[in-house]
CSV table of C-alpha atoms and ligand atoms in Angstrom, one decimal:
chain,number,residue,atom,x,y,z
A,56,MET,CA,-169.4,-19.3,55.6
A,57,THR,CA,-169.9,-17.8,58.9
A,58,VAL,CA,-169.5,-19.8,62.1
A,59,MET,CA,-171.1,-19.4,65.4
A,60,TYR,CA,-169.2,-17.0,68.0
A,61,GLU,CA,-168.4,-19.5,70.5
A,62,SER,CA,-167.0,-22.0,67.7
A,63,ALA,CA,-164.8,-18.8,66.6
A,64,LEU,CA,-163.4,-18.2,69.9
A,65,GLN,CA,-162.4,-21.8,70.7
A,66,ARG,CA,-159.8,-21.2,67.9
A,67,TYR,CA,-159.0,-17.8,67.4
A,68,GLU,CA,-158.4,-14.9,69.9
A,69,PRO,CA,-159.5,-11.2,68.8
A,70,VAL,CA,-158.0,-7.9,68.7
A,71,PHE,CA,-159.9,-5.0,68.3
A,72,GLY,CA,-159.2,-1.5,68.1
A,73,LEU,CA,-161.3,1.7,67.6
A,74,GLU,CA,-161.0,5.0,66.1
A,75,THR,CA,-163.6,7.6,67.5
A,76,HIS,CA,-164.4,10.7,65.5
A,77,VAL,CA,-166.4,13.7,67.8
A,78,GLU,CA,-167.6,16.6,66.5
A,79,LEU,CA,-166.8,19.7,69.0
A,80,GLY,CA,-168.9,21.8,70.5
A,81,THR,CA,-167.5,25.0,69.1
A,82,ARG,CA,-169.4,28.1,68.6
A,83,THR,CA,-167.4,27.9,64.9
A,84,LYS,CA,-165.6,25.7,62.5
A,85,MET,CA,-161.9,24.6,62.6
A,86,PHE,CA,-160.4,27.0,60.3
A,87,CYS,CA,-163.0,30.1,59.5
A,88,GLY,CA,-165.7,31.7,61.4
A,89,CYS,CA,-168.7,29.7,59.5
A,90,ALA,CA,-171.5,28.3,62.5
A,91,ALA,CA,-170.9,24.7,63.4
A,92,VAL,CA,-174.5,24.2,63.5
A,93,PHE,CA,-176.7,21.1,63.1
A,94,GLY,CA,-179.0,20.9,60.7
A,95,ALA,CA,-179.3,24.1,58.7
A,96,GLU,CA,-180.8,24.8,55.4
A,97,PRO,CA,-177.7,23.3,53.2
A,98,ASN,CA,-174.8,25.2,52.2
A,99,SER,CA,-176.5,28.2,54.1
A,100,GLN,CA,-172.7,27.7,56.7
A,101,VAL,CA,-170.2,28.0,54.2
A,102,CYS,CA,-167.3,31.0,53.0
A,103,PRO,CA,-164.1,30.4,50.9
A,104,VAL,CA,-161.9,29.1,53.6
A,105,CYS,CA,-164.2,26.1,54.5
A,106,LEU,CA,-165.0,25.9,50.4
A,107,GLY,CA,-161.5,25.9,49.6
A,108,LEU,CA,-161.3,28.6,47.4
A,109,PRO,CA,-158.5,29.9,45.4
A,110,GLY,CA,-156.6,32.3,48.0
A,111,SER,CA,-158.5,31.7,51.1
A,112,LEU,CA,-156.5,31.2,54.1
A,113,PRO,CA,-157.0,29.1,57.4
A,114,VAL,CA,-156.7,30.3,61.0
A,115,VAL,CA,-156.8,27.9,63.8
A,116,ASN,CA,-159.6,27.7,66.1
A,117,ARG,CA,-158.3,28.3,69.4
A,118,LEU,CA,-161.0,26.5,71.6
A,119,ALA,CA,-161.0,23.5,69.3
A,120,ILE,CA,-157.3,23.3,70.5
A,121,GLU,CA,-158.5,23.9,74.3
A,122,TYR,CA,-161.2,21.4,73.6
A,123,THR,CA,-158.5,19.0,72.5
A,124,ILE,CA,-156.0,19.2,75.2
A,125,LYS,CA,-159.1,18.6,77.5
A,126,ILE,CA,-159.6,15.4,76.0
A,127,GLY,CA,-156.4,14.3,76.1
A,128,LEU,CA,-155.9,15.4,79.6
A,129,ALA,CA,-158.7,13.0,80.8
A,130,LEU,CA,-157.6,10.4,78.7
A,131,ASN,CA,-154.4,10.1,80.3
A,132,CYS,CA,-152.4,11.4,77.5
A,133,SER,CA,-149.1,13.3,77.1
A,134,ILE,CA,-149.7,17.0,75.7
A,135,ALA,CA,-146.9,17.7,72.7
A,136,SER,CA,-145.3,21.0,73.3
A,137,TRP,CA,-145.0,21.7,69.4
A,138,CYS,CA,-147.1,20.1,66.5
A,139,ARG,CA,-148.0,20.7,63.1
A,140,PHE,CA,-151.1,20.2,61.1
A,141,ALA,CA,-150.8,17.9,57.8
A,142,ARG,CA,-152.5,17.7,54.5
A,143,LYS,CA,-153.9,14.5,53.7
A,144,ASN,CA,-154.9,14.4,50.2
A,145,TYR,CA,-157.7,12.4,48.8
A,146,PHE,CA,-160.5,13.2,46.3
A,147,TYR,CA,-164.0,13.0,47.1
A,148,PRO,CA,-167.1,15.2,46.2
A,149,ASP,CA,-167.7,16.0,50.0
A,150,MET,CA,-164.3,17.1,50.3
A,151,PRO,CA,-164.4,20.7,48.3
A,152,LYS,CA,-160.5,21.3,49.2
A,153,ASN,CA,-159.4,17.6,47.6
A,154,PHE,CA,-157.4,17.5,50.5
A,155,GLN,CA,-158.4,17.6,54.3
A,156,ILE,CA,-156.2,19.4,57.4
A,157,SER,CA,-155.6,16.7,59.8
A,158,GLN,CA,-152.6,15.5,61.9
A,159,TYR,CA,-150.0,12.9,61.2
A,160,ASP,CA,-146.9,12.1,62.7
A,161,GLU,CA,-147.6,14.9,65.0
A,162,PRO,CA,-150.6,14.5,66.9
A,163,LEU,CA,-151.4,17.0,70.1
A,164,CYS,CA,-152.1,14.1,72.7
A,165,THR,CA,-150.3,11.1,72.6
A,166,ASP,CA,-150.2,7.6,74.8
A,167,GLY,CA,-153.0,7.9,77.4
A,168,TYR,CA,-155.6,5.0,78.6
A,169,LEU,CA,-159.3,4.8,79.5
A,170,ASP,CA,-160.0,2.4,82.0
A,171,VAL,CA,-163.6,0.8,81.3
A,172,LEU,CA,-165.8,-1.0,84.0
A,173,VAL,CA,-167.2,-4.7,82.4
A,174,GLY,CA,-168.7,-7.3,84.8
A,175,GLY,CA,-167.6,-5.6,87.8
A,176,LYS,CA,-164.0,-5.9,86.5
A,177,THR,CA,-161.8,-3.2,85.3
A,178,VAL,CA,-160.2,-3.1,81.5
A,179,ARG,CA,-157.3,-0.8,80.7
A,180,VAL,CA,-157.9,0.4,77.2
A,181,GLY,CA,-154.9,1.9,75.9
A,182,ILE,CA,-154.9,5.5,73.7
A,183,GLU,CA,-152.5,5.7,70.8
A,184,ARG,CA,-153.1,9.4,69.8
A,185,VAL,CA,-156.1,11.8,70.1
A,186,HIS,CA,-155.6,14.4,67.0
A,187,LEU,CA,-157.6,17.4,65.5
A,188,GLU,CA,-159.1,17.9,62.4
A,189,GLU,CA,-161.6,19.2,60.4
A,190,ASP,CA,-165.2,17.3,58.9
A,191,THR,CA,-166.2,16.5,55.5
A,192,GLY,CA,-169.3,18.3,54.0
A,193,LYS,CA,-172.1,15.8,53.3
A,194,SER,CA,-173.3,13.7,50.3
A,195,LEU,CA,-176.5,13.1,49.4
A,196,HIS,CA,-177.8,10.5,46.8
A,197,VAL,CA,-181.6,11.0,45.4
A,198,GLY,CA,-183.2,8.4,43.4
A,199,GLY,CA,-181.5,5.2,45.0
A,200,ALA,CA,-183.8,2.9,46.9
A,201,THR,CA,-181.4,2.8,50.3
A,202,GLY,CA,-179.9,6.5,50.1
A,203,ARG,CA,-176.7,4.7,48.9
A,204,ILE,CA,-174.8,5.9,45.8
A,205,GLN,CA,-175.5,2.8,43.9
A,206,GLY,CA,-178.7,3.2,41.9
A,207,ALA,CA,-178.8,6.7,42.5
A,208,GLU,CA,-180.0,9.7,40.1
A,209,TYR,CA,-178.1,12.1,41.2
A,210,SER,CA,-176.1,13.1,44.0
A,211,LEU,CA,-176.2,16.4,46.1
A,212,VAL,CA,-173.3,17.9,48.4
A,213,ASP,CA,-173.7,19.8,51.3
A,214,TYR,CA,-170.9,21.5,52.5
A,215,ASN,CA,-172.4,23.2,56.4
A,216,ARG,CA,-170.3,20.2,58.1
A,217,ALA,CA,-167.0,20.7,56.1
A,218,GLY,CA,-164.7,22.7,58.3
A,219,ILE,CA,-166.1,21.5,61.9
A,220,PRO,CA,-163.5,20.6,64.1
A,221,LEU,CA,-163.5,16.6,64.7
A,222,VAL,CA,-161.0,15.1,67.2
A,223,GLU,CA,-159.9,11.7,66.4
A,224,ILE,CA,-159.2,9.4,69.4
A,225,VAL,CA,-157.5,5.8,68.2
A,226,THR,CA,-157.2,3.2,70.7
A,227,LYS,CA,-154.0,0.8,70.8
A,228,PRO,CA,-155.0,-2.6,69.7
A,229,VAL,CA,-156.6,-4.1,72.6
A,230,PRO,CA,-155.6,-8.2,73.0
A,231,ASP,CA,-156.4,-10.8,75.2
A,232,THR,CA,-160.4,-9.9,76.0
A,233,GLY,CA,-161.5,-13.1,74.6
A,234,PHE,CA,-165.4,-13.4,74.7
A,235,LEU,CA,-165.7,-10.1,76.1
A,236,ALA,CA,-164.4,-8.1,73.1
A,237,PRO,CA,-167.9,-7.0,71.7
A,238,GLU,CA,-168.5,-5.6,75.1
A,239,ILE,CA,-165.5,-4.6,76.1
A,240,ALA,CA,-165.6,-2.5,72.5
A,241,LYS,CA,-169.2,-1.3,73.4
A,242,ALA,CA,-168.2,-0.6,77.4
A,243,TYR,CA,-164.9,2.0,76.1
A,244,VAL,CA,-167.5,3.9,73.6
A,245,SER,CA,-169.9,4.7,76.3
A,246,GLU,CA,-167.2,5.3,79.2
A,247,LEU,CA,-165.5,7.7,76.5
A,248,ARG,CA,-169.0,9.1,75.5
A,249,ASP,CA,-169.6,10.0,79.5
A,250,VAL,CA,-166.0,11.2,79.3
A,251,LEU,CA,-167.0,13.7,77.0
A,252,ARG,CA,-170.4,14.9,78.1
A,253,THR,CA,-168.7,15.4,81.6
A,254,LEU,CA,-165.9,17.9,80.0
A,255,GLY,CA,-168.6,19.7,78.0
A,256,VAL,CA,-166.3,19.4,74.6
A,257,SER,CA,-169.6,17.7,72.5
A,258,ASP,CA,-173.0,17.0,72.4
A,259,VAL,CA,-172.0,13.2,71.8
A,260,ARG,CA,-175.3,12.4,70.1
A,261,MET,CA,-174.3,9.7,68.1
A,262,GLU,CA,-177.9,8.8,66.0
A,263,GLU,CA,-176.3,12.6,64.6
A,264,GLY,CA,-173.0,11.9,63.9
A,265,SER,CA,-171.4,13.7,66.4
A,266,LEU,CA,-169.4,10.7,67.6
A,267,ARG,CA,-168.9,7.7,65.5
A,268,CYS,CA,-166.7,4.7,65.4
A,269,ASP,CA,-164.6,3.0,63.3
A,270,VAL,CA,-164.0,-0.7,64.2
A,271,ASN,CA,-160.8,-2.4,63.6
A,272,THR,CA,-161.3,-6.2,64.4
A,273,SER,CA,-158.6,-8.9,63.5
A,274,LEU,CA,-158.2,-12.5,64.5
A,275,SER,CA,-155.3,-14.7,65.5
A,276,VAL,CA,-155.1,-18.5,65.7
A,277,ARG,CA,-154.7,-19.3,69.5
A,278,GLY,CA,-151.3,-19.5,71.1
A,279,SER,CA,-149.6,-18.5,67.4
A,280,GLY,CA,-148.8,-15.1,68.6
A,281,VAL,CA,-149.2,-13.7,65.5
A,282,TRP,CA,-151.7,-11.0,64.8
A,283,GLY,CA,-154.1,-11.4,61.6
A,284,THR,CA,-154.9,-9.0,59.1
A,285,ARG,CA,-157.6,-6.3,60.2
A,286,THR,CA,-160.7,-5.4,58.8
A,287,GLU,CA,-162.1,-1.6,59.5
A,288,THR,CA,-165.9,-1.3,59.9
A,289,LYS,CA,-166.9,2.1,59.0
A,290,ASN,CA,-169.6,4.8,60.7
A,291,VAL,CA,-170.9,2.7,63.5
A,292,ASN,CA,-173.3,4.8,64.9
A,293,SER,CA,-174.9,3.1,68.4
A,294,LEU,CA,-173.6,1.7,70.8
A,295,ARG,CA,-175.2,-1.6,70.5
A,296,SER,CA,-174.0,-1.4,66.7
A,297,VAL,CA,-170.6,-1.4,67.8
A,298,GLU,CA,-170.7,-4.8,70.1
A,299,ARG,CA,-172.5,-6.0,67.1
A,300,ALA,CA,-170.4,-5.0,64.5
A,301,VAL,CA,-167.2,-6.7,66.6
A,302,ARG,CA,-169.3,-9.9,67.2
A,303,SER,CA,-170.4,-10.2,63.0
A,304,GLU,CA,-166.3,-9.7,62.0
A,305,ILE,CA,-164.9,-12.2,65.0
A,306,GLU,CA,-168.0,-14.7,63.0
A,307,ARG,CA,-167.2,-13.6,59.4
A,308,GLN,CA,-162.9,-13.7,59.7
A,309,ALA,CA,-163.5,-17.3,61.6
A,310,GLY,CA,-165.5,-18.6,58.9
A,311,VAL,CA,-162.7,-17.2,56.1
A,312,LEU,CA,-160.0,-18.7,57.9
A,313,ASP,CA,-161.6,-21.9,58.5
A,314,ASP,CA,-161.8,-22.0,55.0
A,315,GLY,CA,-158.6,-21.9,54.7
A,316,GLY,CA,-159.3,-18.2,52.9
A,317,ARG,CA,-157.6,-15.2,53.8
A,318,VAL,CA,-158.6,-12.1,55.5
A,319,ILE,CA,-158.4,-8.9,53.0
A,320,GLN,CA,-157.7,-5.6,54.7
A,321,GLU,CA,-160.6,-3.5,53.9
A,322,THR,CA,-162.7,-1.2,54.8
A,323,ARG,CA,-166.4,-2.7,55.6
A,324,HIS,CA,-170.2,-1.7,56.4
A,325,PHE,CA,-172.1,-2.4,59.0
A,326,HIS,CA,-176.1,-2.9,58.5
A,327,GLU,CA,-178.0,-1.9,61.6
A,328,ASP,CA,-181.0,-4.2,60.3
A,329,THR,CA,-179.1,-7.5,59.4
A,330,GLY,CA,-176.3,-6.8,61.9
A,331,VAL,CA,-173.5,-8.1,59.3
A,332,THR,CA,-171.2,-6.0,57.7
A,333,THR,CA,-170.4,-6.2,54.0
A,334,SER,CA,-167.1,-5.3,52.1
A,335,GLY,CA,-166.4,-1.5,50.8
A,336,ARG,CA,-163.2,-0.5,49.5
A,337,SER,CA,-159.8,-1.8,49.9
A,338,LYS,CA,-158.2,0.3,52.7
A,339,GLU,CA,-155.7,3.0,51.7
A,340,GLU,CA,-152.2,2.8,53.0
A,341,ALA,CA,-151.1,6.1,54.9
A,342,GLN,CA,-148.6,6.6,52.0
A,343,ASP,CA,-151.4,6.9,49.1
A,344,TYR,CA,-152.4,10.4,51.2
A,345,ARG,CA,-149.3,11.9,50.1
A,346,TYR,CA,-149.3,13.8,53.6
A,347,PHE,CA,-147.2,16.5,54.4
A,348,PRO,CA,-147.2,19.6,57.0
A,349,GLU,CA,-149.9,22.0,56.3
A,350,PRO,CA,-148.1,25.0,54.6
A,351,ASP,CA,-151.0,27.5,55.3
A,352,LEU,CA,-151.1,27.5,59.3
A,353,VAL,CA,-148.3,27.9,61.8
A,354,PRO,CA,-147.4,24.8,64.3
A,355,VAL,CA,-149.1,24.9,67.8
A,356,ALA,CA,-147.3,24.8,70.5
A,357,PRO,CA,-149.4,25.5,73.5
A,358,PRO,CA,-147.7,27.1,76.7
A,359,ARG,CA,-147.2,24.6,79.6
A,360,GLU,CA,-148.6,26.7,81.9
A,361,TRP,CA,-151.8,27.3,79.6
A,362,VAL,CA,-152.1,23.0,79.3
A,363,GLU,CA,-151.4,23.1,83.5
A,364,GLU,CA,-154.8,25.5,83.9
A,365,VAL,CA,-157.1,23.6,81.1
A,366,ARG,CA,-155.6,20.4,83.6
A,367,ALA,CA,-156.7,22.2,87.1
A,368,ALA,CA,-160.2,23.1,85.2
A,369,LEU,CA,-160.7,19.4,84.4
A,370,PRO,CA,-164.4,18.5,85.9
A,371,GLU,CA,-165.0,15.5,88.3
A,372,LEU,CA,-164.3,12.4,85.3
A,373,PRO,CA,-166.6,9.3,85.5
A,374,SER,CA,-164.2,7.3,86.7
A,375,ALA,CA,-163.3,9.5,89.7
A,376,ARG,CA,-166.8,9.9,90.3
A,377,ARG,CA,-167.5,6.3,89.8
A,378,ALA,CA,-164.7,5.6,93.3
A,379,ARG,CA,-166.3,8.3,94.8
A,380,LEU,CA,-170.3,7.0,94.8
A,381,VAL,CA,-169.1,3.6,95.4
A,382,ALA,CA,-167.3,4.1,98.5
A,383,ALA,CA,-169.9,6.9,99.7
A,384,TRP,CA,-173.0,4.6,99.0
A,385,SER,CA,-171.0,1.0,99.9
A,386,LEU,CA,-171.7,-0.4,96.4
A,387,THR,CA,-170.3,-3.2,94.2
A,388,GLU,CA,-168.8,-2.4,91.0
A,389,LEU,CA,-171.9,-4.6,89.8
A,390,GLU,CA,-174.5,-2.3,91.8
A,391,PHE,CA,-173.1,0.8,90.2
A,392,GLU,CA,-172.9,-0.8,86.8
A,393,ALA,CA,-176.5,-1.4,87.1
A,394,LEU,CA,-177.2,2.1,88.4
A,395,ARG,CA,-175.7,3.8,85.3
A,396,ASN,CA,-176.8,1.3,83.0
A,397,ALA,CA,-180.0,2.0,83.9
A,398,GLY,CA,-179.6,6.0,83.7
A,399,ALA,CA,-180.3,6.0,87.1
A,400,LEU,CA,-176.9,7.1,88.4
A,401,GLU,CA,-177.7,11.6,88.1
A,402,VAL,CA,-181.2,11.0,89.4
A,403,VAL,CA,-180.3,9.0,92.4
A,404,GLU,CA,-177.1,11.4,93.2
A,405,GLN,CA,-179.5,14.1,93.4
A,406,THR,CA,-182.5,12.1,95.4
A,407,VAL,CA,-179.5,11.7,97.7
A,408,ALA,CA,-178.3,15.0,97.7
A,409,ARG,CA,-182.2,15.9,98.7
A,410,GLY,CA,-181.6,13.9,102.0
A,411,ALA,CA,-182.4,10.0,101.1
A,412,SER,CA,-180.7,7.4,102.4
A,413,PRO,CA,-178.4,6.0,99.1
A,414,ALA,CA,-180.6,2.7,99.4
A,415,ASP,CA,-183.7,4.1,99.7
A,416,ALA,CA,-183.2,6.3,96.5
A,417,ARG,CA,-181.7,3.3,94.6
A,418,LYS,CA,-184.6,1.2,95.5
A,419,TRP,CA,-187.3,3.7,94.3
A,420,TRP,CA,-185.6,4.7,91.3
A,421,LEU,CA,-184.2,1.2,90.4
A,422,GLY,CA,-187.7,-0.3,91.7
A,423,GLU,CA,-191.1,1.4,91.1
A,424,LEU,CA,-189.6,3.8,88.8
A,425,ALA,CA,-187.6,1.9,86.2
A,426,ARG,CA,-190.9,-0.1,86.3
A,427,ARG,CA,-192.8,2.7,85.5
A,428,ALA,CA,-190.3,4.1,83.3
A,429,ASN,CA,-190.0,0.8,81.4
A,430,ASP,CA,-193.9,0.4,81.3
A,431,SER,CA,-194.4,4.1,79.2
A,432,GLY,CA,-191.1,3.4,77.2
A,433,VAL,CA,-189.1,6.2,78.7
A,434,GLU,CA,-185.8,6.8,80.3
A,435,VAL,CA,-186.3,7.3,84.4
A,436,SER,CA,-184.7,10.5,84.1
A,437,GLU,CA,-187.6,11.6,82.0
A,438,LEU,CA,-190.1,10.5,84.0
A,439,LEU,CA,-192.2,13.4,85.5
A,440,ILE,CA,-191.4,13.2,89.3
A,441,THR,CA,-188.5,14.7,91.0
A,442,PRO,CA,-185.4,13.6,92.9
A,443,ALA,CA,-186.8,16.0,95.8
A,444,ALA,CA,-190.4,14.6,95.4
A,445,VAL,CA,-188.7,10.7,95.8
A,446,ALA,CA,-186.5,11.9,98.7
A,447,ARG,CA,-189.8,13.0,100.2
A,448,VAL,CA,-191.4,9.8,99.4
A,449,ALA,CA,-188.5,8.3,101.4
A,450,GLU,CA,-189.0,10.4,104.0
A,451,LEU,CA,-192.6,10.0,104.8
A,452,VAL,CA,-192.1,5.8,104.6
A,453,ALA,CA,-188.9,6.6,107.1
A,454,SER,CA,-191.0,8.3,109.0
A,455,GLY,CA,-193.8,5.8,109.5
A,456,SER,CA,-196.2,8.0,107.4
A,457,LEU,CA,-196.4,5.7,104.8
A,458,ASN,CA,-196.0,2.1,104.1
A,459,ASP,CA,-194.7,1.0,101.0
A,460,ARG,CA,-197.5,0.1,99.2
A,461,LEU,CA,-198.9,3.8,100.0
A,462,ALA,CA,-195.7,5.5,98.7
A,463,ARG,CA,-196.3,3.9,95.7
A,464,GLU,CA,-199.9,5.4,95.3
A,465,VAL,CA,-198.5,8.6,96.0
A,466,ILE,CA,-195.6,8.0,93.1
A,467,GLU,CA,-198.4,7.5,91.1
A,468,GLY,CA,-200.0,10.4,91.8
A,469,VAL,CA,-197.3,12.7,91.6
A,470,LEU,CA,-196.4,11.0,87.9
A,471,GLU,CA,-200.1,11.8,87.2
A,472,GLY,CA,-199.3,15.9,87.7
A,473,GLU,CA,-201.5,15.7,91.2
A,474,GLY,CA,-199.0,18.0,92.7
A,475,THR,CA,-196.1,17.3,95.5
A,476,PRO,CA,-196.0,14.1,97.9
A,477,ASP,CA,-197.7,15.9,100.1
A,478,GLU,CA,-200.2,17.1,98.3
A,479,VAL,CA,-201.0,13.4,97.1
A,480,VAL,CA,-201.1,12.1,100.3
A,481,ALA,CA,-203.8,15.3,101.5
A,482,ALA,CA,-205.6,14.9,98.2
A,483,ARG,CA,-205.8,11.0,98.3
A,484,GLY,CA,-205.9,10.3,101.9
A,485,LEU,CA,-203.3,8.2,102.0
A,486,ALA,CA,-201.2,8.7,105.6
A,487,VAL,CA,-200.9,5.4,107.6
A,488,VAL,CA,-203.5,4.9,110.2
A,489,SER,CA,-201.3,5.9,113.4
A,490,ASP,CA,-204.0,6.4,115.7
A,491,ASP,CA,-203.8,3.5,118.3
A,492,SER,CA,-207.5,4.2,118.8
A,493,ALA,CA,-208.7,3.2,115.5
A,494,LEU,CA,-206.2,0.8,115.3
A,495,LEU,CA,-207.3,-0.9,118.9
A,496,ALA,CA,-211.0,-0.7,117.3
A,497,ALA,CA,-209.9,-2.4,114.3
A,498,ILE,CA,-208.2,-5.2,116.0
A,499,ASP,CA,-211.1,-5.9,118.7
A,500,SER,CA,-212.9,-7.2,115.9
A,501,ALA,CA,-210.3,-9.5,114.4
A,502,VAL,CA,-209.7,-11.0,117.8
A,503,ALA,CA,-213.9,-11.5,117.7
A,504,ASP,CA,-214.1,-13.1,114.2
A,505,ASN,CA,-210.9,-15.3,114.6
A,506,PRO,CA,-211.2,-17.0,117.9
A,507,ASP,CA,-209.8,-20.2,117.0
A,508,VAL,CA,-206.4,-18.2,115.8
A,509,VAL,CA,-206.6,-16.7,119.1
A,510,ALA,CA,-206.3,-19.5,120.6
A,511,ARG,CA,-203.5,-20.8,118.6
A,512,ILE,CA,-201.7,-17.4,119.8
A,513,ARG,CA,-202.3,-18.1,123.5
A,514,ASP,CA,-200.9,-21.8,123.0
A,515,GLY,CA,-197.7,-19.8,122.1
A,516,LYS,CA,-197.7,-20.1,118.2
A,517,VAL,CA,-197.3,-16.5,118.4
A,518,GLN,CA,-196.3,-16.3,114.5
A,519,ALA,CA,-200.3,-17.0,114.1
A,520,ALA,CA,-200.7,-13.1,114.7
A,521,GLY,CA,-199.9,-12.3,111.1
A,522,VAL,CA,-203.5,-13.8,110.6
A,523,LEU,CA,-204.7,-11.2,112.8
A,524,VAL,CA,-202.5,-8.2,111.2
A,525,GLY,CA,-203.9,-9.3,107.9
A,526,ALA,CA,-207.2,-8.7,109.1
A,527,VAL,CA,-206.6,-5.3,110.5
A,528,MET,CA,-204.4,-4.2,107.4
A,529,LYS,CA,-207.5,-5.1,105.2
A,530,ALA,CA,-210.0,-3.6,107.4
A,531,THR,CA,-207.7,-0.5,107.3
A,532,ARG,CA,-207.5,-0.6,103.5
A,533,GLY,CA,-203.6,-1.1,104.0
A,534,LYS,CA,-203.0,1.9,105.4
A,535,ALA,CA,-202.0,0.7,109.1
A,536,ASP,CA,-198.7,0.7,110.2
A,537,ALA,CA,-198.3,-3.3,110.0
A,538,ALA,CA,-195.0,-3.4,112.6
A,539,ARG,CA,-197.5,-1.7,114.8
A,540,VAL,CA,-200.7,-3.6,114.6
A,541,ARG,CA,-198.3,-6.5,115.4
A,542,GLU,CA,-196.9,-4.8,118.4
A,543,LEU,CA,-200.9,-3.8,120.0
A,544,ILE,CA,-202.1,-7.1,119.1
A,545,VAL,CA,-199.3,-9.2,121.2
A,546,GLU,CA,-200.4,-6.6,124.1
A,547,ARG,CA,-203.7,-6.8,123.8
A,548,LEU,CA,-203.7,-10.5,123.9
A,549,GLY,CA,-201.1,-10.4,126.7
A,550,VAL,CA,-199.0,-13.1,125.3
B,801,LIG,ZN1,-166.6,28.7,56.6
């Protein structure tokens, strides 16, 4: 029986860990010169090496090593001065050699961490290792209802992906996260994706499988200090699914334990449609793979100077950027998270670079523009307005040429392809009426139309002037500067 999440957390403490596989964006594969591309005609990007034909010999891709070192450095890892590849032996139709070249007890990068921000707080996730291996091919099961092997009439294999360099990033177990475990797991993958994107080592497209996660989850009885048996949920392919997979395993395992059962060490499949996991195969132990050092490859011994060169050339990482922007824009961590979660960080930064104040840039991108993006079902960054145009709108408001209502109309015109903000202002006649004589005429008629209001103002009820301001704004169809109108009314009535 599955129990409710909140109830499960009262009796059990979850521990999770993540293994993330990332396809590197090198031009060629890990051990041969075949193109590493997505979506080509099946079996068109293969050669004797990646097909594992007898007598073929692998050669290590130097750029893949460099990318892995970059990832290790960005995750605060130690970089091995000497390490080897290992053969991982198992039999699977999508693996033509019947072994995978991977790394076992000598990974290239070890013992780092990644700080993630959840609910305004920083959580440090330990990194156990970052190692390099080759991807497998893909099986395609034809004739079954679900694309799975069960019920299929026959299966096809495509080896284009076999041999694409794959980095595996393994966290240490993350304990003591309580209710936040699913959210922290998701935030970790999101932060890791940002780091990898910033490094430019992968296109990190979860939907195309260039970034995939296996989620390990276990429960311990609160206060027992003993960690339970973990399960591994395979190939969780979206950020939302990472969160749901951890959550559903917590609920399922709590049900098993409550019924006096035992959690079995196994791999499980996550189902996007139902949000639950189902049993896969029982999990192999490392000894089942008969690892041994790969005899066809020389060890990898990156010179210190090279590692330091790579370190010196690292771009500004998301955490450093966060610290910089939080300070420069006087934000709280929560406000920063809101910007990032809205996908507006980039555009706001560019708008500020074009001269807008951080407060104005945030106001327009998180307000009017986020609303319009939401209405059209697109990301804010996909809207047909440039940061330069938003900066210009903010400038026109700051200088008093536009008020907020007119500015929203200008934005609408830009989004509808009517040109730059200045062109929209000219074409739609949207500038604020700042000519005092035009305003005074409108004020005179407002005063004439509202003698009782004027009497109240003269009696000292200055706030009643709002009625006259409203009348003038209406007469000018919203194009007046309300603050200026109020000043002129006060002058006109001599109060
Ligand atoms: Zn090849």
